[in-house]
Amino acid sequence: MQENNLICPKCGSKNVLEILYGYPDYKAFEEAEKGNIILGGCCISDNSPDFHCKDCNYEWKKEK
Ligand SMILES: [Zn+2]
């Protein structure tokens, strides 16, 4: 079970989407259509953010 308790570190919004990298499969496309995730494209770098806030457009990386 996956917990979805992501909060934007900038504005505190819970309107946060995960950014998925790599070539999306059918399910990823569906989720993106529904607005549940964002497709980040196939090129991931060390600076690529993992999350996107829908309210303030802030993007940040997952804490390790
Ligand atoms: Zn925010």
PDB file of C-alpha atoms and ligand atoms in Angstrom:
ATOM      1  CA  MET A   1       0.000   0.000   0.000  1.00  0.00           C
ATOM      2  CA  GLN A   2       1.331   3.373  -0.970  1.00  0.00           C
ATOM      3  CA  GLU A   3       0.895   6.341   1.274  1.00  0.00           C
ATOM      4  CA  ASN A   4       0.016   9.576  -0.409  1.00  0.00           C
ATOM      5  CA  ASN A   5       0.795  12.174   2.181  1.00  0.00           C
ATOM      6  CA  LEU A   6       3.022  14.390   0.086  1.00  0.00           C
ATOM      7  CA  ILE A   7       3.056  18.023   1.017  1.00  0.00           C
ATOM      8  CA  CYS A   8       4.636  20.854  -0.916  1.00  0.00           C
ATOM      9  CA  PRO A   9       7.598  22.181   1.083  1.00  0.00           C
ATOM     10  CA  LYS A  10       7.009  25.651  -0.296  1.00  0.00           C
ATOM     11  CA  CYS A  11       3.291  26.335   0.117  1.00  0.00           C
ATOM     12  CA  GLY A  12       2.117  23.366   2.191  1.00  0.00           C
ATOM     13  CA  SER A  13      -0.371  22.209  -0.433  1.00  0.00           C
ATOM     14  CA  LYS A  14      -1.307  18.560  -0.740  1.00  0.00           C
ATOM     15  CA  ASN A  15      -1.949  19.044  -4.440  1.00  0.00           C
ATOM     16  CA  VAL A  16       1.309  17.301  -5.238  1.00  0.00           C
ATOM     17  CA  LEU A  17       2.014  15.050  -8.200  1.00  0.00           C
ATOM     18  CA  GLU A  18       4.805  12.566  -8.649  1.00  0.00           C
ATOM     19  CA  ILE A  19       6.901  13.022 -11.756  1.00  0.00           C
ATOM     20  CA  LEU A  20       7.524   9.777 -13.606  1.00  0.00           C
ATOM     21  CA  TYR A  21      10.591   9.408 -15.775  1.00  0.00           C
ATOM     22  CA  GLY A  22      11.433   6.956 -18.463  1.00  0.00           C
ATOM     23  CA  TYR A  23       9.280   5.795 -21.328  1.00  0.00           C
ATOM     24  CA  PRO A  24       5.719   5.634 -19.982  1.00  0.00           C
ATOM     25  CA  ASP A  25       3.722   2.441 -20.323  1.00  0.00           C
ATOM     26  CA  TYR A  26      -0.005   2.288 -20.950  1.00  0.00           C
ATOM     27  CA  LYS A  27      -0.875   2.625 -17.279  1.00  0.00           C
ATOM     28  CA  ALA A  28       1.395   5.636 -16.847  1.00  0.00           C
ATOM     29  CA  PHE A  29      -0.338   7.346 -19.767  1.00  0.00           C
ATOM     30  CA  GLU A  30      -3.706   6.657 -18.167  1.00  0.00           C
ATOM     31  CA  GLU A  31      -2.611   8.067 -14.840  1.00  0.00           C
ATOM     32  CA  ALA A  32      -1.192  11.136 -16.548  1.00  0.00           C
ATOM     33  CA  GLU A  33      -4.488  11.631 -18.416  1.00  0.00           C
ATOM     34  CA  LYS A  34      -6.309  11.549 -15.104  1.00  0.00           C
ATOM     35  CA  GLY A  35      -3.871  14.061 -13.680  1.00  0.00           C
ATOM     36  CA  ASN A  36      -2.474  11.683 -11.092  1.00  0.00           C
ATOM     37  CA  ILE A  37       1.115  11.861 -12.236  1.00  0.00           C
ATOM     38  CA  ILE A  38       3.289  13.933 -14.514  1.00  0.00           C
ATOM     39  CA  LEU A  39       5.377  12.436 -17.270  1.00  0.00           C
ATOM     40  CA  GLY A  40       8.876  13.853 -16.987  1.00  0.00           C
ATOM     41  CA  GLY A  41      10.215  12.399 -20.207  1.00  0.00           C
ATOM     42  CA  CYS A  42      12.910   9.852 -20.774  1.00  0.00           C
ATOM     43  CA  CYS A  43      15.880  11.986 -19.819  1.00  0.00           C
ATOM     44  CA  ILE A  44      16.512  11.978 -16.103  1.00  0.00           C
ATOM     45  CA  SER A  45      19.434  13.809 -14.569  1.00  0.00           C
ATOM     46  CA  ASP A  46      20.714  14.264 -11.053  1.00  0.00           C
ATOM     47  CA  ASN A  47      18.820  17.518 -10.875  1.00  0.00           C
ATOM     48  CA  SER A  48      15.498  16.192 -12.091  1.00  0.00           C
ATOM     49  CA  PRO A  49      12.761  16.824  -9.540  1.00  0.00           C
ATOM     50  CA  ASP A  50      10.593  13.982  -8.256  1.00  0.00           C
ATOM     51  CA  PHE A  51       7.520  15.952  -7.291  1.00  0.00           C
ATOM     52  CA  HIS A  52       5.497  18.833  -8.652  1.00  0.00           C
ATOM     53  CA  CYS A  53       3.107  21.103  -6.750  1.00  0.00           C
ATOM     54  CA  LYS A  54      -0.029  21.937  -8.707  1.00  0.00           C
ATOM     55  CA  ASP A  55      -0.713  25.043  -6.637  1.00  0.00           C
ATOM     56  CA  CYS A  56       2.573  26.938  -6.792  1.00  0.00           C
ATOM     57  CA  ASN A  57       4.375  24.933  -9.524  1.00  0.00           C
ATOM     58  CA  TYR A  58       7.280  24.266  -7.219  1.00  0.00           C
ATOM     59  CA  GLU A  59       9.268  21.141  -8.045  1.00  0.00           C
ATOM     60  CA  TRP A  60      11.604  19.303  -5.728  1.00  0.00           C
ATOM     61  CA  LYS A  61      13.536  16.140  -5.209  1.00  0.00           C
ATOM     62  CA  LYS A  62      12.695  13.222  -2.984  1.00  0.00           C
ATOM     63  CA  GLU A  63      14.550  13.140   0.308  1.00  0.00           C
ATOM     64  CA  LYS A  64      16.991  10.296   0.500  1.00  0.00           C
TER      65      LYS A  64
HETATM   66 ZN    ZN B   1       3.279  24.401  -3.531  1.00  0.00          ZN
END
